[in-house]
Amino acid sequence: MGGLYEGTDLADKTFYGFRLNPDDGGLNVEVINDGSPVVMPQAGVIDKYDYKQWCWSADTLQFEFNNAGHLLVRFV
């Protein structure tokens, strides 16, 4: 089974976390697939540096911007 994963068995999946840096407006995509802990935002706690969005995937995701400046995501 490939693609984005919605279950709870995440040990063999890759985490993709999206952070928007409020200081410079930069978008950072963090890729974690080496067993390192993933620290998720806490409910009721606002941290401007937390992940804004995230997903786990069994497939590798490739990111690129198109000519209009939109972020494209492809399953590889």
PDB file of C-alpha atoms in Angstrom:
ATOM      1  CA  MET A   1       0.000   0.000   0.000  1.00  0.00           C
ATOM      2  CA  GLY A   2       1.519   3.318  -1.009  1.00  0.00           C
ATOM      3  CA  GLY A   3       0.630   6.961  -0.759  1.00  0.00           C
ATOM      4  CA  LEU A   4      -0.356   9.076   2.201  1.00  0.00           C
ATOM      5  CA  TYR A   5      -1.066   7.066   5.304  1.00  0.00           C
ATOM      6  CA  GLU A   6      -3.898   7.646   7.786  1.00  0.00           C
ATOM      7  CA  GLY A   7      -3.454   4.643  10.092  1.00  0.00           C
ATOM      8  CA  THR A   8      -1.542   4.344  13.344  1.00  0.00           C
ATOM      9  CA  ASP A   9       1.305   2.022  12.254  1.00  0.00           C
ATOM     10  CA  LEU A  10       3.875   4.709  11.443  1.00  0.00           C
ATOM     11  CA  ALA A  11       7.181   3.027  12.302  1.00  0.00           C
ATOM     12  CA  ASP A  12       8.077   2.241   8.690  1.00  0.00           C
ATOM     13  CA  LYS A  13       6.621   5.454   7.169  1.00  0.00           C
ATOM     14  CA  THR A  14       8.345   8.729   6.365  1.00  0.00           C
ATOM     15  CA  PHE A  15       7.207  11.888   8.141  1.00  0.00           C
ATOM     16  CA  TYR A  16       6.932  15.151   6.214  1.00  0.00           C
ATOM     17  CA  GLY A  17       6.423  18.230   8.393  1.00  0.00           C
ATOM     18  CA  PHE A  18       5.807  21.695   7.014  1.00  0.00           C
ATOM     19  CA  ARG A  19       6.998  24.697   9.021  1.00  0.00           C
ATOM     20  CA  LEU A  20       6.476  28.304   7.987  1.00  0.00           C
ATOM     21  CA  ASN A  21       9.160  30.545   9.460  1.00  0.00           C
ATOM     22  CA  PRO A  22       7.344  33.703  10.625  1.00  0.00           C
ATOM     23  CA  ASP A  23      10.632  35.619  10.843  1.00  0.00           C
ATOM     24  CA  ASP A  24      11.529  35.394   7.146  1.00  0.00           C
ATOM     25  CA  GLY A  25       8.451  33.805   5.488  1.00  0.00           C
ATOM     26  CA  GLY A  26      10.417  30.723   4.405  1.00  0.00           C
ATOM     27  CA  LEU A  27       8.808  27.322   4.047  1.00  0.00           C
ATOM     28  CA  ASN A  28      10.757  24.374   5.459  1.00  0.00           C
ATOM     29  CA  VAL A  29       9.842  20.761   4.787  1.00  0.00           C
ATOM     30  CA  GLU A  30      11.327  18.396   7.352  1.00  0.00           C
ATOM     31  CA  VAL A  31      11.732  14.771   6.318  1.00  0.00           C
ATOM     32  CA  ILE A  32      12.166  12.264   9.141  1.00  0.00           C
ATOM     33  CA  ASN A  33      12.598   8.567   8.390  1.00  0.00           C
ATOM     34  CA  ASP A  34      15.545   7.547  10.559  1.00  0.00           C
ATOM     35  CA  GLY A  35      13.685   6.694  13.765  1.00  0.00           C
ATOM     36  CA  SER A  36      14.161  10.148  15.265  1.00  0.00           C
ATOM     37  CA  PRO A  37      11.248  11.347  17.403  1.00  0.00           C
ATOM     38  CA  VAL A  38       8.630  13.551  15.783  1.00  0.00           C
ATOM     39  CA  VAL A  39       7.449  16.316  18.130  1.00  0.00           C
ATOM     40  CA  MET A  40       3.898  17.263  17.225  1.00  0.00           C
ATOM     41  CA  PRO A  41       2.197  20.524  18.201  1.00  0.00           C
ATOM     42  CA  GLN A  42       0.379  20.355  21.529  1.00  0.00           C
ATOM     43  CA  ALA A  43      -3.341  21.031  21.677  1.00  0.00           C
ATOM     44  CA  GLY A  44      -4.056  24.385  23.303  1.00  0.00           C
ATOM     45  CA  VAL A  45      -0.437  25.588  22.959  1.00  0.00           C
ATOM     46  CA  ILE A  46       0.414  28.112  20.258  1.00  0.00           C
ATOM     47  CA  ASP A  47       4.012  28.084  19.052  1.00  0.00           C
ATOM     48  CA  LYS A  48       4.756  30.075  15.924  1.00  0.00           C
ATOM     49  CA  TYR A  49       7.490  27.597  14.955  1.00  0.00           C
ATOM     50  CA  ASP A  50       5.311  24.445  15.181  1.00  0.00           C
ATOM     51  CA  TYR A  51       4.433  22.354  12.145  1.00  0.00           C
ATOM     52  CA  LYS A  52       1.580  23.957  10.231  1.00  0.00           C
ATOM     53  CA  GLN A  53       0.784  20.722   8.397  1.00  0.00           C
ATOM     54  CA  TRP A  54       2.217  17.210   8.245  1.00  0.00           C
ATOM     55  CA  CYS A  55       1.738  13.773   6.744  1.00  0.00           C
ATOM     56  CA  TRP A  56       3.238  10.300   6.783  1.00  0.00           C
ATOM     57  CA  SER A  57       3.834   8.438   3.552  1.00  0.00           C
ATOM     58  CA  ALA A  58       4.907   4.964   2.511  1.00  0.00           C
ATOM     59  CA  ASP A  59       6.154   6.499  -0.750  1.00  0.00           C
ATOM     60  CA  THR A  60       8.814   9.143  -1.286  1.00  0.00           C
ATOM     61  CA  LEU A  61       7.364  12.598  -1.899  1.00  0.00           C
ATOM     62  CA  GLN A  62       9.005  15.062  -4.286  1.00  0.00           C
ATOM     63  CA  PHE A  63       8.307  18.790  -3.901  1.00  0.00           C
ATOM     64  CA  GLU A  64       8.696  21.535  -6.477  1.00  0.00           C
ATOM     65  CA  PHE A  65       7.200  24.921  -7.278  1.00  0.00           C
ATOM     66  CA  ASN A  66       5.478  25.566 -10.616  1.00  0.00           C
ATOM     67  CA  ASN A  67       5.728  28.807 -12.618  1.00  0.00           C
ATOM     68  CA  ALA A  68       2.765  30.291 -10.718  1.00  0.00           C
ATOM     69  CA  GLY A  69       4.515  29.695  -7.378  1.00  0.00           C
ATOM     70  CA  HIS A  70       2.300  26.805  -6.277  1.00  0.00           C
ATOM     71  CA  LEU A  71       3.852  23.905  -4.401  1.00  0.00           C
ATOM     72  CA  LEU A  72       3.516  20.606  -6.282  1.00  0.00           C
ATOM     73  CA  VAL A  73       3.803  17.249  -4.560  1.00  0.00           C
ATOM     74  CA  ARG A  74       4.496  14.055  -6.491  1.00  0.00           C
ATOM     75  CA  PHE A  75       4.636  10.467  -5.301  1.00  0.00           C
ATOM     76  CA  VAL A  76       7.910   8.909  -6.464  1.00  0.00           C
TER      77      VAL A  76
END
